[in-house]
Backbone as XML, in Angstrom:
<?xml version="1.0"?>
<chain id="A" units="angstrom">
  <residue number="1" name="GLN">
    <atom name="N" x="115.761" y="90.052" z="92.604"/>
    <atom name="CA" x="115.677" y="88.703" z="92.063"/>
    <atom name="C" x="114.840" y="87.788" z="93.181"/>
  </residue>
  <residue number="2" name="VAL">
    <atom name="N" x="114.312" y="86.969" z="92.948"/>
    <atom name="CA" x="113.385" y="86.004" z="93.689"/>
    <atom name="C" x="113.911" y="84.391" z="93.842"/>
  </residue>
  <residue number="3" name="SER">
    <atom name="N" x="114.484" y="84.223" z="94.985"/>
    <atom name="CA" x="113.897" y="82.177" z="95.029"/>
    <atom name="C" x="113.196" y="81.629" z="95.904"/>
  </residue>
  <residue number="4" name="VAL">
    <atom name="N" x="112.754" y="80.594" z="95.054"/>
    <atom name="CA" x="111.799" y="79.505" z="95.653"/>
    <atom name="C" x="111.837" y="78.265" z="95.689"/>
  </residue>
  <residue number="5" name="THR">
    <atom name="N" x="111.725" y="77.672" z="96.890"/>
    <atom name="CA" x="110.940" y="76.485" z="97.085"/>
    <atom name="C" x="110.089" y="75.776" z="97.428"/>
  </residue>
  <residue number="6" name="GLU">
    <atom name="N" x="109.455" y="74.926" z="96.196"/>
    <atom name="CA" x="108.085" y="74.746" z="96.017"/>
    <atom name="C" x="108.212" y="73.385" z="97.147"/>
  </residue>
  <residue number="7" name="SER">
    <atom name="N" x="106.933" y="72.851" z="97.135"/>
    <atom name="CA" x="107.040" y="71.437" z="98.687"/>
    <atom name="C" x="105.389" y="71.470" z="98.458"/>
  </residue>
  <residue number="8" name="GLY">
    <atom name="N" x="104.546" y="70.227" z="99.119"/>
    <atom name="CA" x="103.389" y="69.833" z="98.599"/>
    <atom name="C" x="102.860" y="68.707" z="97.682"/>
  </residue>
  <residue number="9" name="GLY">
    <atom name="N" x="103.381" y="68.626" z="96.690"/>
    <atom name="CA" x="103.448" y="67.832" z="95.666"/>
    <atom name="C" x="103.114" y="65.960" z="96.456"/>
  </residue>
  <residue number="10" name="GLY">
    <atom name="N" x="102.458" y="65.071" z="95.330"/>
    <atom name="CA" x="102.412" y="63.612" z="95.862"/>
    <atom name="C" x="101.497" y="63.030" z="94.962"/>
  </residue>
  <residue number="11" name="LEU">
    <atom name="N" x="101.123" y="62.166" z="95.324"/>
    <atom name="CA" x="100.240" y="61.232" z="94.782"/>
    <atom name="C" x="98.689" y="61.150" z="95.358"/>
  </residue>
  <residue number="12" name="VAL">
    <atom name="N" x="97.554" y="61.532" z="94.514"/>
    <atom name="CA" x="96.369" y="61.918" z="94.677"/>
    <atom name="C" x="95.274" y="61.571" z="93.606"/>
  </residue>
  <residue number="13" name="GLN">
    <atom name="N" x="94.107" y="60.389" z="94.087"/>
    <atom name="CA" x="93.195" y="59.669" z="93.142"/>
    <atom name="C" x="92.435" y="61.324" z="92.794"/>
  </residue>
  <residue number="14" name="PRO">
    <atom name="N" x="91.808" y="61.099" z="91.672"/>
    <atom name="CA" x="90.987" y="61.905" z="91.228"/>
    <atom name="C" x="90.075" y="61.704" z="91.965"/>
  </residue>
  <residue number="15" name="GLY">
    <atom name="N" x="89.464" y="63.692" z="91.616"/>
    <atom name="CA" x="88.864" y="64.011" z="92.592"/>
    <atom name="C" x="89.564" y="64.500" z="94.131"/>
  </residue>
  <residue number="16" name="GLY">
    <atom name="N" x="90.445" y="63.908" z="94.305"/>
    <atom name="CA" x="91.479" y="64.794" z="95.298"/>
    <atom name="C" x="91.559" y="66.027" z="95.873"/>
  </residue>
  <residue number="17" name="SER">
    <atom name="N" x="92.683" y="66.720" z="96.462"/>
    <atom name="CA" x="92.848" y="67.580" z="96.773"/>
    <atom name="C" x="94.658" y="68.016" z="97.096"/>
  </residue>
  <residue number="18" name="LEU">
    <atom name="N" x="95.159" y="68.549" z="97.115"/>
    <atom name="CA" x="96.413" y="68.879" z="97.544"/>
    <atom name="C" x="96.871" y="70.601" z="97.650"/>
  </residue>
  <residue number="19" name="ARG">
    <atom name="N" x="98.202" y="70.887" z="98.260"/>
    <atom name="CA" x="97.676" y="72.203" z="98.792"/>
    <atom name="C" x="99.507" y="72.609" z="98.746"/>
  </residue>
  <residue number="20" name="LEU">
    <atom name="N" x="99.526" y="73.159" z="97.483"/>
    <atom name="CA" x="101.745" y="73.494" z="96.993"/>
    <atom name="C" x="101.445" y="74.293" z="97.546"/>
  </residue>
  <residue number="21" name="SER">
    <atom name="N" x="102.747" y="74.476" z="98.612"/>
    <atom name="CA" x="103.483" y="75.508" z="99.336"/>
    <atom name="C" x="104.765" y="76.367" z="98.170"/>
  </residue>
  <residue number="22" name="CYS">
    <atom name="N" x="105.038" y="77.718" z="97.945"/>
    <atom name="CA" x="106.014" y="77.998" z="97.456"/>
    <atom name="C" x="106.868" y="78.596" z="98.072"/>
  </residue>
  <residue number="23" name="ALA">
    <atom name="N" x="108.091" y="78.640" z="99.298"/>
    <atom name="CA" x="108.631" y="79.050" z="99.815"/>
    <atom name="C" x="109.083" y="80.693" z="99.039"/>
  </residue>
  <residue number="24" name="ALA">
    <atom name="N" x="109.139" y="81.565" z="99.433"/>
    <atom name="CA" x="110.177" y="82.141" z="99.157"/>
    <atom name="C" x="111.172" y="83.668" z="99.232"/>
  </residue>
  <residue number="25" name="SER">
    <atom name="N" x="112.358" y="84.233" z="98.616"/>
    <atom name="CA" x="113.360" y="84.378" z="99.513"/>
    <atom name="C" x="113.985" y="85.390" z="98.079"/>
  </residue>
  <residue number="26" name="GLY">
    <atom name="N" x="114.245" y="86.957" z="98.777"/>
    <atom name="CA" x="114.720" y="87.447" z="97.882"/>
    <atom name="C" x="113.854" y="89.022" z="98.004"/>
  </residue>
  <residue number="27" name="PRO">
    <atom name="N" x="114.305" y="90.457" z="97.555"/>
    <atom name="CA" x="114.067" y="91.589" z="97.717"/>
    <atom name="C" x="113.369" y="91.690" z="97.275"/>
  </residue>
  <residue number="28" name="THR">
    <atom name="N" x="112.611" y="91.328" z="95.990"/>
    <atom name="CA" x="111.443" y="91.903" z="95.665"/>
    <atom name="C" x="110.199" y="91.132" z="96.113"/>
  </residue>
  <residue number="29" name="PHE">
    <atom name="N" x="110.170" y="90.575" z="96.303"/>
    <atom name="CA" x="109.339" y="89.148" z="96.801"/>
    <atom name="C" x="107.927" y="90.242" z="96.883"/>
  </residue>
  <residue number="30" name="ARG">
    <atom name="N" x="107.842" y="90.784" z="97.430"/>
    <atom name="CA" x="106.766" y="91.714" z="98.039"/>
    <atom name="C" x="105.993" y="92.485" z="97.309"/>
  </residue>
  <residue number="31" name="SER">
    <atom name="N" x="106.693" y="92.829" z="96.181"/>
    <atom name="CA" x="106.509" y="93.805" z="95.217"/>
    <atom name="C" x="105.964" y="92.994" z="93.967"/>
  </residue>
  <residue number="32" name="ASP">
    <atom name="N" x="106.711" y="91.715" z="93.735"/>
    <atom name="CA" x="106.784" y="90.627" z="92.859"/>
    <atom name="C" x="105.624" y="89.672" z="92.181"/>
  </residue>
  <residue number="33" name="SER">
    <atom name="N" x="104.793" y="89.751" z="91.247"/>
    <atom name="CA" x="103.449" y="88.880" z="91.276"/>
    <atom name="C" x="104.087" y="87.722" z="91.319"/>
  </residue>
  <residue number="34" name="MET">
    <atom name="N" x="103.163" y="86.684" z="91.664"/>
    <atom name="CA" x="104.045" y="85.484" z="91.569"/>
    <atom name="C" x="102.829" y="84.396" z="90.973"/>
  </residue>
  <residue number="35" name="GLY">
    <atom name="N" x="103.609" y="83.129" z="90.155"/>
    <atom name="CA" x="102.674" y="82.506" z="89.481"/>
    <atom name="C" x="103.458" y="80.940" z="89.901"/>
  </residue>
  <residue number="36" name="TRP">
    <atom name="N" x="101.772" y="79.794" z="89.160"/>
    <atom name="CA" x="102.374" y="78.608" z="89.417"/>
    <atom name="C" x="102.323" y="78.333" z="87.910"/>
  </residue>
  <residue number="37" name="PHE">
    <atom name="N" x="103.605" y="77.625" z="88.092"/>
    <atom name="CA" x="103.363" y="76.902" z="86.462"/>
    <atom name="C" x="103.723" y="75.582" z="86.555"/>
  </residue>
  <residue number="38" name="ARG">
    <atom name="N" x="102.747" y="74.563" z="85.558"/>
    <atom name="CA" x="103.363" y="73.482" z="85.457"/>
    <atom name="C" x="103.854" y="72.452" z="83.846"/>
  </residue>
  <residue number="39" name="GLN">
    <atom name="N" x="105.027" y="71.951" z="84.390"/>
    <atom name="CA" x="105.273" y="70.729" z="83.080"/>
    <atom name="C" x="105.081" y="69.464" z="83.040"/>
  </residue>
  <residue number="40" name="ALA">
    <atom name="N" x="104.135" y="68.720" z="82.474"/>
    <atom name="CA" x="103.739" y="67.587" z="82.302"/>
    <atom name="C" x="105.375" y="67.107" z="80.864"/>
  </residue>
  <residue number="41" name="GLY">
    <atom name="N" x="104.817" y="65.478" z="81.220"/>
    <atom name="CA" x="106.057" y="64.735" z="80.182"/>
    <atom name="C" x="105.875" y="65.224" z="78.664"/>
  </residue>
  <residue number="42" name="GLY">
    <atom name="N" x="107.125" y="66.000" z="78.148"/>
    <atom name="CA" x="107.235" y="66.017" z="76.997"/>
    <atom name="C" x="106.763" y="67.288" z="76.747"/>
  </residue>
  <residue number="43" name="LYS">
    <atom name="N" x="105.593" y="68.255" z="77.530"/>
    <atom name="CA" x="105.055" y="69.193" z="77.203"/>
    <atom name="C" x="106.270" y="70.913" z="77.810"/>
  </residue>
  <residue number="44" name="GLU">
    <atom name="N" x="105.428" y="71.268" z="76.942"/>
    <atom name="CA" x="106.062" y="73.300" z="77.888"/>
    <atom name="C" x="105.477" y="73.111" z="78.710"/>
  </residue>
  <residue number="45" name="ARG">
    <atom name="N" x="106.127" y="74.029" z="79.823"/>
    <atom name="CA" x="105.909" y="74.456" z="81.275"/>
    <atom name="C" x="105.128" y="75.991" z="80.768"/>
  </residue>
  <residue number="46" name="ASP">
    <atom name="N" x="103.633" y="75.971" z="81.570"/>
    <atom name="CA" x="102.699" y="76.484" z="81.178"/>
    <atom name="C" x="102.546" y="77.059" z="82.336"/>
  </residue>
  <residue number="47" name="ILE">
    <atom name="N" x="101.292" y="78.282" z="82.695"/>
    <atom name="CA" x="101.378" y="79.120" z="83.703"/>
    <atom name="C" x="99.994" y="78.616" z="83.807"/>
  </residue>
  <residue number="48" name="VAL">
    <atom name="N" x="99.868" y="78.050" z="84.728"/>
    <atom name="CA" x="99.011" y="77.346" z="85.543"/>
    <atom name="C" x="97.816" y="79.040" z="86.295"/>
  </residue>
  <residue number="49" name="ALA">
    <atom name="N" x="98.352" y="80.169" z="86.968"/>
    <atom name="CA" x="97.850" y="81.181" z="88.242"/>
    <atom name="C" x="98.333" y="82.045" z="88.055"/>
  </residue>
  <residue number="50" name="ALA">
    <atom name="N" x="98.183" y="82.983" z="88.684"/>
    <atom name="CA" x="99.363" y="84.098" z="88.477"/>
    <atom name="C" x="98.097" y="84.620" z="89.702"/>
  </residue>
  <residue number="51" name="ILE">
    <atom name="N" x="99.254" y="85.480" z="90.934"/>
    <atom name="CA" x="98.476" y="86.660" z="91.888"/>
    <atom name="C" x="99.391" y="88.043" z="92.038"/>
  </residue>
  <residue number="52" name="GLY">
    <atom name="N" x="99.011" y="89.012" z="92.251"/>
    <atom name="CA" x="99.825" y="90.411" z="92.287"/>
    <atom name="C" x="100.204" y="90.202" z="93.755"/>
  </residue>
  <residue number="53" name="PHE">
    <atom name="N" x="100.723" y="91.292" z="94.062"/>
    <atom name="CA" x="101.969" y="91.483" z="95.008"/>
    <atom name="C" x="101.121" y="92.034" z="96.271"/>
  </residue>
  <residue number="54" name="THR">
    <atom name="N" x="99.954" y="92.653" z="96.056"/>
    <atom name="CA" x="98.686" y="92.955" z="97.086"/>
    <atom name="C" x="97.979" y="91.750" z="96.867"/>
  </residue>
  <residue number="55" name="GLY">
    <atom name="N" x="98.087" y="90.315" z="96.735"/>
    <atom name="CA" x="97.099" y="89.228" z="96.595"/>
    <atom name="C" x="95.660" y="89.348" z="96.673"/>
  </residue>
  <residue number="56" name="SER">
    <atom name="N" x="95.685" y="90.378" z="94.634"/>
    <atom name="CA" x="94.976" y="90.395" z="93.428"/>
    <atom name="C" x="94.914" y="88.867" z="92.709"/>
  </residue>
  <residue number="57" name="VAL">
    <atom name="N" x="94.347" y="88.337" z="92.439"/>
    <atom name="CA" x="94.255" y="86.959" z="91.399"/>
    <atom name="C" x="94.622" y="87.555" z="89.759"/>
  </residue>
  <residue number="58" name="ARG">
    <atom name="N" x="95.292" y="87.635" z="89.178"/>
    <atom name="CA" x="95.163" y="87.755" z="87.902"/>
    <atom name="C" x="94.997" y="86.854" z="87.250"/>
  </residue>
  <residue number="59" name="TYR">
    <atom name="N" x="95.508" y="85.466" z="87.123"/>
    <atom name="CA" x="95.300" y="84.629" z="85.847"/>
    <atom name="C" x="94.661" y="83.170" z="86.109"/>
  </residue>
  <residue number="60" name="TYR">
    <atom name="N" x="94.418" y="83.190" z="85.612"/>
    <atom name="CA" x="94.186" y="81.435" z="86.082"/>
    <atom name="C" x="93.985" y="80.519" z="84.131"/>
  </residue>
  <residue number="61" name="THR">
    <atom name="N" x="94.467" y="79.407" z="84.034"/>
    <atom name="CA" x="94.546" y="78.876" z="82.791"/>
    <atom name="C" x="92.575" y="78.558" z="82.803"/>
  </residue>
  <residue number="62" name="ASP">
    <atom name="N" x="92.045" y="78.220" z="82.179"/>
    <atom name="CA" x="90.344" y="77.712" z="81.499"/>
    <atom name="C" x="90.678" y="76.501" z="82.539"/>
  </residue>
  <residue number="63" name="SER">
    <atom name="N" x="91.897" y="75.593" z="82.394"/>
    <atom name="CA" x="91.250" y="74.099" z="83.197"/>
    <atom name="C" x="91.091" y="74.355" z="84.231"/>
  </residue>
  <residue number="64" name="VAL">
    <atom name="N" x="91.783" y="75.231" z="84.757"/>
    <atom name="CA" x="91.670" y="75.241" z="85.924"/>
    <atom name="C" x="90.715" y="75.561" z="87.008"/>
  </residue>
  <residue number="65" name="LYS">
    <atom name="N" x="89.910" y="76.786" z="86.672"/>
    <atom name="CA" x="88.858" y="77.609" z="86.644"/>
    <atom name="C" x="88.049" y="76.907" z="87.561"/>
  </residue>
  <residue number="66" name="GLY">
    <atom name="N" x="87.975" y="77.471" z="88.670"/>
    <atom name="CA" x="87.121" y="76.955" z="89.818"/>
    <atom name="C" x="87.555" y="75.385" z="90.369"/>
  </residue>
  <residue number="67" name="ARG">
    <atom name="N" x="88.337" y="74.664" z="90.781"/>
    <atom name="CA" x="89.173" y="73.622" z="91.308"/>
    <atom name="C" x="90.539" y="73.941" z="91.687"/>
  </residue>
  <residue number="68" name="PHE">
    <atom name="N" x="90.882" y="75.091" z="91.320"/>
    <atom name="CA" x="92.617" y="75.754" z="91.950"/>
    <atom name="C" x="92.189" y="77.259" z="92.510"/>
  </residue>
  <residue number="69" name="ILE">
    <atom name="N" x="92.967" y="77.364" z="93.458"/>
    <atom name="CA" x="92.896" y="78.597" z="94.271"/>
    <atom name="C" x="94.646" y="79.106" z="94.360"/>
  </residue>
  <residue number="70" name="ILE">
    <atom name="N" x="94.968" y="80.436" z="94.157"/>
    <atom name="CA" x="95.659" y="80.531" z="94.148"/>
    <atom name="C" x="96.270" y="82.103" z="95.551"/>
  </residue>
  <residue number="71" name="SER">
    <atom name="N" x="96.741" y="81.641" z="96.183"/>
    <atom name="CA" x="96.946" y="82.798" z="97.249"/>
    <atom name="C" x="98.291" y="82.549" z="97.616"/>
  </residue>
  <residue number="72" name="ARG">
    <atom name="N" x="98.440" y="84.150" z="98.315"/>
    <atom name="CA" x="100.094" y="84.299" z="99.511"/>
    <atom name="C" x="99.506" y="85.125" z="100.327"/>
  </residue>
  <residue number="73" name="ASP">
    <atom name="N" x="100.835" y="84.700" z="100.896"/>
    <atom name="CA" x="101.415" y="85.303" z="102.665"/>
    <atom name="C" x="102.010" y="85.959" z="102.751"/>
  </residue>
  <residue number="74" name="ASN">
    <atom name="N" x="101.772" y="87.641" z="102.229"/>
    <atom name="CA" x="102.891" y="88.108" z="102.662"/>
    <atom name="C" x="103.894" y="88.403" z="103.437"/>
  </residue>
  <residue number="75" name="ALA">
    <atom name="N" x="103.438" y="87.850" z="104.722"/>
    <atom name="CA" x="104.075" y="88.013" z="105.974"/>
    <atom name="C" x="105.435" y="86.625" z="106.272"/>
  </residue>
  <residue number="76" name="LYS">
    <atom name="N" x="104.778" y="85.776" z="105.360"/>
    <atom name="CA" x="105.884" y="84.704" z="105.748"/>
    <atom name="C" x="106.242" y="83.785" z="104.501"/>
  </residue>
  <residue number="77" name="ASN">
    <atom name="N" x="105.808" y="85.342" z="103.221"/>
    <atom name="CA" x="106.671" y="84.943" z="101.852"/>
    <atom name="C" x="106.764" y="83.635" z="101.784"/>
  </residue>
  <residue number="78" name="THR">
    <atom name="N" x="105.031" y="83.441" z="101.944"/>
    <atom name="CA" x="104.736" y="82.092" z="100.858"/>
    <atom name="C" x="103.957" y="82.600" z="99.979"/>
  </residue>
  <residue number="79" name="VAL">
    <atom name="N" x="104.048" y="81.930" z="99.139"/>
    <atom name="CA" x="103.018" y="81.317" z="97.566"/>
    <atom name="C" x="102.027" y="80.411" z="97.633"/>
  </residue>
  <residue number="80" name="TYR">
    <atom name="N" x="100.439" y="79.821" z="97.976"/>
    <atom name="CA" x="99.862" y="78.439" z="97.838"/>
    <atom name="C" x="99.539" y="78.302" z="96.589"/>
  </residue>
  <residue number="81" name="LEU">
    <atom name="N" x="98.517" y="77.488" z="96.069"/>
    <atom name="CA" x="97.486" y="76.638" z="95.176"/>
    <atom name="C" x="96.989" y="75.114" z="95.993"/>
  </residue>
  <residue number="82" name="GLN">
    <atom name="N" x="96.482" y="76.161" z="96.366"/>
    <atom name="CA" x="94.867" y="74.713" z="96.760"/>
    <atom name="C" x="94.273" y="74.512" z="95.661"/>
  </residue>
  <residue number="83" name="MET">
    <atom name="N" x="94.454" y="73.107" z="94.776"/>
    <atom name="CA" x="93.734" y="72.245" z="93.857"/>
    <atom name="C" x="92.895" y="71.540" z="94.236"/>
  </residue>
  <residue number="84" name="ASN">
    <atom name="N" x="91.760" y="71.332" z="94.140"/>
    <atom name="CA" x="90.902" y="70.184" z="94.206"/>
    <atom name="C" x="90.247" y="69.697" z="92.863"/>
  </residue>
  <residue number="85" name="SER">
    <atom name="N" x="89.700" y="69.027" z="93.517"/>
    <atom name="CA" x="88.948" y="67.887" z="92.264"/>
    <atom name="C" x="89.703" y="67.792" z="91.246"/>
  </residue>
  <residue number="86" name="LEU">
    <atom name="N" x="91.497" y="66.815" z="91.315"/>
    <atom name="CA" x="91.947" y="67.511" z="90.728"/>
    <atom name="C" x="91.791" y="65.407" z="89.249"/>
  </residue>
  <residue number="87" name="LYS">
    <atom name="N" x="92.472" y="66.018" z="88.906"/>
    <atom name="CA" x="92.124" y="65.395" z="87.456"/>
    <atom name="C" x="93.457" y="64.775" z="86.883"/>
  </residue>
  <residue number="88" name="PRO">
    <atom name="N" x="93.440" y="63.719" z="86.054"/>
    <atom name="CA" x="94.560" y="62.805" z="85.658"/>
    <atom name="C" x="95.293" y="64.122" z="84.920"/>
  </residue>
  <residue number="89" name="GLU">
    <atom name="N" x="94.828" y="64.581" z="84.149"/>
    <atom name="CA" x="95.567" y="65.408" z="83.493"/>
    <atom name="C" x="96.165" y="66.806" z="84.144"/>
  </residue>
  <residue number="90" name="ASP">
    <atom name="N" x="96.298" y="66.557" z="85.401"/>
    <atom name="CA" x="96.853" y="67.729" z="86.728"/>
    <atom name="C" x="98.094" y="66.755" z="86.567"/>
  </residue>
  <residue number="91" name="THR">
    <atom name="N" x="98.214" y="65.895" z="86.094"/>
    <atom name="CA" x="100.093" y="65.575" z="86.572"/>
    <atom name="C" x="100.843" y="66.307" z="86.034"/>
  </residue>
  <residue number="92" name="ALA">
    <atom name="N" x="101.691" y="66.458" z="86.442"/>
    <atom name="CA" x="102.848" y="67.129" z="86.043"/>
    <atom name="C" x="103.696" y="68.387" z="87.690"/>
  </residue>
  <residue number="93" name="VAL">
    <atom name="N" x="104.980" y="68.364" z="86.783"/>
    <atom name="CA" x="105.540" y="69.159" z="87.759"/>
    <atom name="C" x="104.909" y="70.722" z="87.809"/>
  </residue>
  <residue number="94" name="TYR">
    <atom name="N" x="105.381" y="70.626" z="89.516"/>
    <atom name="CA" x="104.692" y="72.141" z="89.398"/>
    <atom name="C" x="105.197" y="73.680" z="89.601"/>
  </residue>
  <residue number="95" name="TYR">
    <atom name="N" x="105.905" y="74.022" z="89.664"/>
    <atom name="CA" x="106.551" y="75.126" z="89.912"/>
    <atom name="C" x="105.763" y="76.849" z="90.451"/>
  </residue>
  <residue number="96" name="CYS">
    <atom name="N" x="107.089" y="77.497" z="91.361"/>
    <atom name="CA" x="106.286" y="78.782" z="91.547"/>
    <atom name="C" x="107.321" y="80.008" z="90.842"/>
  </residue>
  <residue number="97" name="ALA">
    <atom name="N" x="107.633" y="80.713" z="90.328"/>
    <atom name="CA" x="108.408" y="81.694" z="90.109"/>
    <atom name="C" x="107.372" y="83.014" z="90.081"/>
  </residue>
  <residue number="98" name="SER">
    <atom name="N" x="108.209" y="84.409" z="89.645"/>
    <atom name="CA" x="107.999" y="85.818" z="89.759"/>
    <atom name="C" x="107.210" y="85.471" z="88.480"/>
  </residue>
  <residue number="99" name="VAL">
    <atom name="N" x="106.299" y="86.432" z="88.157"/>
    <atom name="CA" x="105.512" y="86.813" z="86.941"/>
    <atom name="C" x="105.878" y="88.065" z="86.651"/>
  </residue>
  <residue number="100" name="ASP">
    <atom name="N" x="106.139" y="87.900" z="85.202"/>
    <atom name="CA" x="105.730" y="89.270" z="84.111"/>
    <atom name="C" x="104.571" y="89.495" z="83.958"/>
  </residue>
  <residue number="101" name="GLU">
    <atom name="N" x="103.843" y="90.280" z="84.502"/>
    <atom name="CA" x="102.112" y="90.722" z="83.828"/>
    <atom name="C" x="101.888" y="90.373" z="82.097"/>
  </residue>
  <residue number="102" name="SER">
    <atom name="N" x="102.665" y="91.274" z="82.240"/>
    <atom name="CA" x="102.732" y="91.849" z="80.916"/>
    <atom name="C" x="102.727" y="90.184" z="79.306"/>
  </residue>
  <residue number="103" name="THR">
    <atom name="N" x="103.736" y="89.448" z="79.879"/>
    <atom name="CA" x="103.599" y="88.371" z="79.116"/>
    <atom name="C" x="103.109" y="87.157" z="80.077"/>
  </residue>
  <residue number="104" name="MET">
    <atom name="N" x="102.523" y="86.686" z="81.347"/>
    <atom name="CA" x="102.277" y="85.791" z="81.800"/>
    <atom name="C" x="103.423" y="84.812" z="81.783"/>
  </residue>
  <residue number="105" name="LYS">
    <atom name="N" x="104.861" y="85.235" z="81.749"/>
    <atom name="CA" x="105.730" y="84.398" z="81.687"/>
    <atom name="C" x="106.495" y="84.625" z="83.016"/>
  </residue>
  <residue number="106" name="ASN">
    <atom name="N" x="107.983" y="83.628" z="83.329"/>
    <atom name="CA" x="108.434" y="84.020" z="84.387"/>
    <atom name="C" x="109.720" y="85.022" z="84.420"/>
  </residue>
  <residue number="107" name="LYS">
    <atom name="N" x="109.589" y="86.241" z="85.421"/>
    <atom name="CA" x="110.108" y="87.726" z="84.889"/>
    <atom name="C" x="111.689" y="86.983" z="85.353"/>
  </residue>
  <residue number="108" name="TYR">
    <atom name="N" x="112.195" y="86.453" z="85.368"/>
    <atom name="CA" x="114.212" y="86.447" z="86.272"/>
    <atom name="C" x="114.561" y="85.167" z="85.038"/>
  </residue>
  <residue number="109" name="ASP">
    <atom name="N" x="113.581" y="84.532" z="84.628"/>
    <atom name="CA" x="114.196" y="83.300" z="84.151"/>
    <atom name="C" x="114.603" y="81.973" z="84.811"/>
  </residue>
  <residue number="110" name="SER">
    <atom name="N" x="114.339" y="81.969" z="85.950"/>
    <atom name="CA" x="114.760" y="81.860" z="87.473"/>
    <atom name="C" x="114.590" y="79.975" z="87.911"/>
  </residue>
  <residue number="111" name="TRP">
    <atom name="N" x="113.579" y="78.806" z="88.612"/>
    <atom name="CA" x="113.116" y="78.412" z="87.863"/>
    <atom name="C" x="113.727" y="77.655" z="89.979"/>
  </residue>
  <residue number="112" name="GLY">
    <atom name="N" x="112.550" y="77.162" z="90.509"/>
    <atom name="CA" x="112.687" y="76.070" z="91.662"/>
    <atom name="C" x="113.189" y="74.594" z="91.287"/>
  </residue>
  <residue number="113" name="GLN">
    <atom name="N" x="113.081" y="73.587" z="92.293"/>
    <atom name="CA" x="113.042" y="72.323" z="91.694"/>
    <atom name="C" x="111.709" y="71.834" z="91.167"/>
  </residue>
  <residue number="114" name="GLY">
    <atom name="N" x="110.843" y="72.519" z="91.920"/>
    <atom name="CA" x="109.376" y="72.077" z="91.514"/>
    <atom name="C" x="108.805" y="70.767" z="92.471"/>
  </residue>
  <residue number="115" name="THR">
    <atom name="N" x="107.805" y="70.116" z="92.279"/>
    <atom name="CA" x="107.424" y="69.703" z="93.292"/>
    <atom name="C" x="106.281" y="68.657" z="92.384"/>
  </residue>
  <residue number="116" name="GLN">
    <atom name="N" x="106.718" y="67.674" z="92.264"/>
    <atom name="CA" x="105.362" y="66.703" z="91.169"/>
    <atom name="C" x="104.253" y="65.843" z="91.660"/>
  </residue>
  <residue number="117" name="VAL">
    <atom name="N" x="103.532" y="66.677" z="91.227"/>
    <atom name="CA" x="102.021" y="65.962" z="91.675"/>
    <atom name="C" x="101.720" y="65.239" z="90.842"/>
  </residue>
  <residue number="118" name="THR">
    <atom name="N" x="100.928" y="64.240" z="91.166"/>
    <atom name="CA" x="100.666" y="62.453" z="89.856"/>
    <atom name="C" x="98.560" y="62.654" z="90.486"/>
  </residue>
  <residue number="119" name="VAL">
    <atom name="N" x="98.517" y="62.291" z="89.885"/>
    <atom name="CA" x="96.612" y="61.640" z="89.915"/>
    <atom name="C" x="96.316" y="61.177" z="88.949"/>
  </residue>
  <residue number="120" name="SER">
    <atom name="N" x="95.972" y="59.622" z="89.968"/>
    <atom name="CA" x="96.413" y="58.715" z="89.439"/>
    <atom name="C" x="95.022" y="57.739" z="90.717"/>
  </residue>
  <residue number="121" name="SER">
    <atom name="N" x="94.880" y="56.894" z="89.793"/>
    <atom name="CA" x="93.883" y="55.699" z="90.938"/>
    <atom name="C" x="95.061" y="54.439" z="90.757"/>
  </residue>
</chain>
């Protein structure tokens, strides 16, 4: 199982950028696919992007294609989400987790505290 700590969120104006980081620990990190999820107020927590253990990108949700980039550094046990051209509808709490690629859901059903991203002028 993998434990995570997300960071890098904040308040940004529309069109701005943020880089989220996910510091991970656990024996399976380097063999797990990892993903970023987000949950806006009153809505379900949905996957945003996923990356395989080798660094190959597995998935982007349609609304972030061309704007967000997921990456990982296995030597640093860290997963990143570079978010560009941010829109108000990107406002949410962002979570990092291991991903079951067959379902694109949290593999272990264990969550970190998340990091708040607010896009507003």
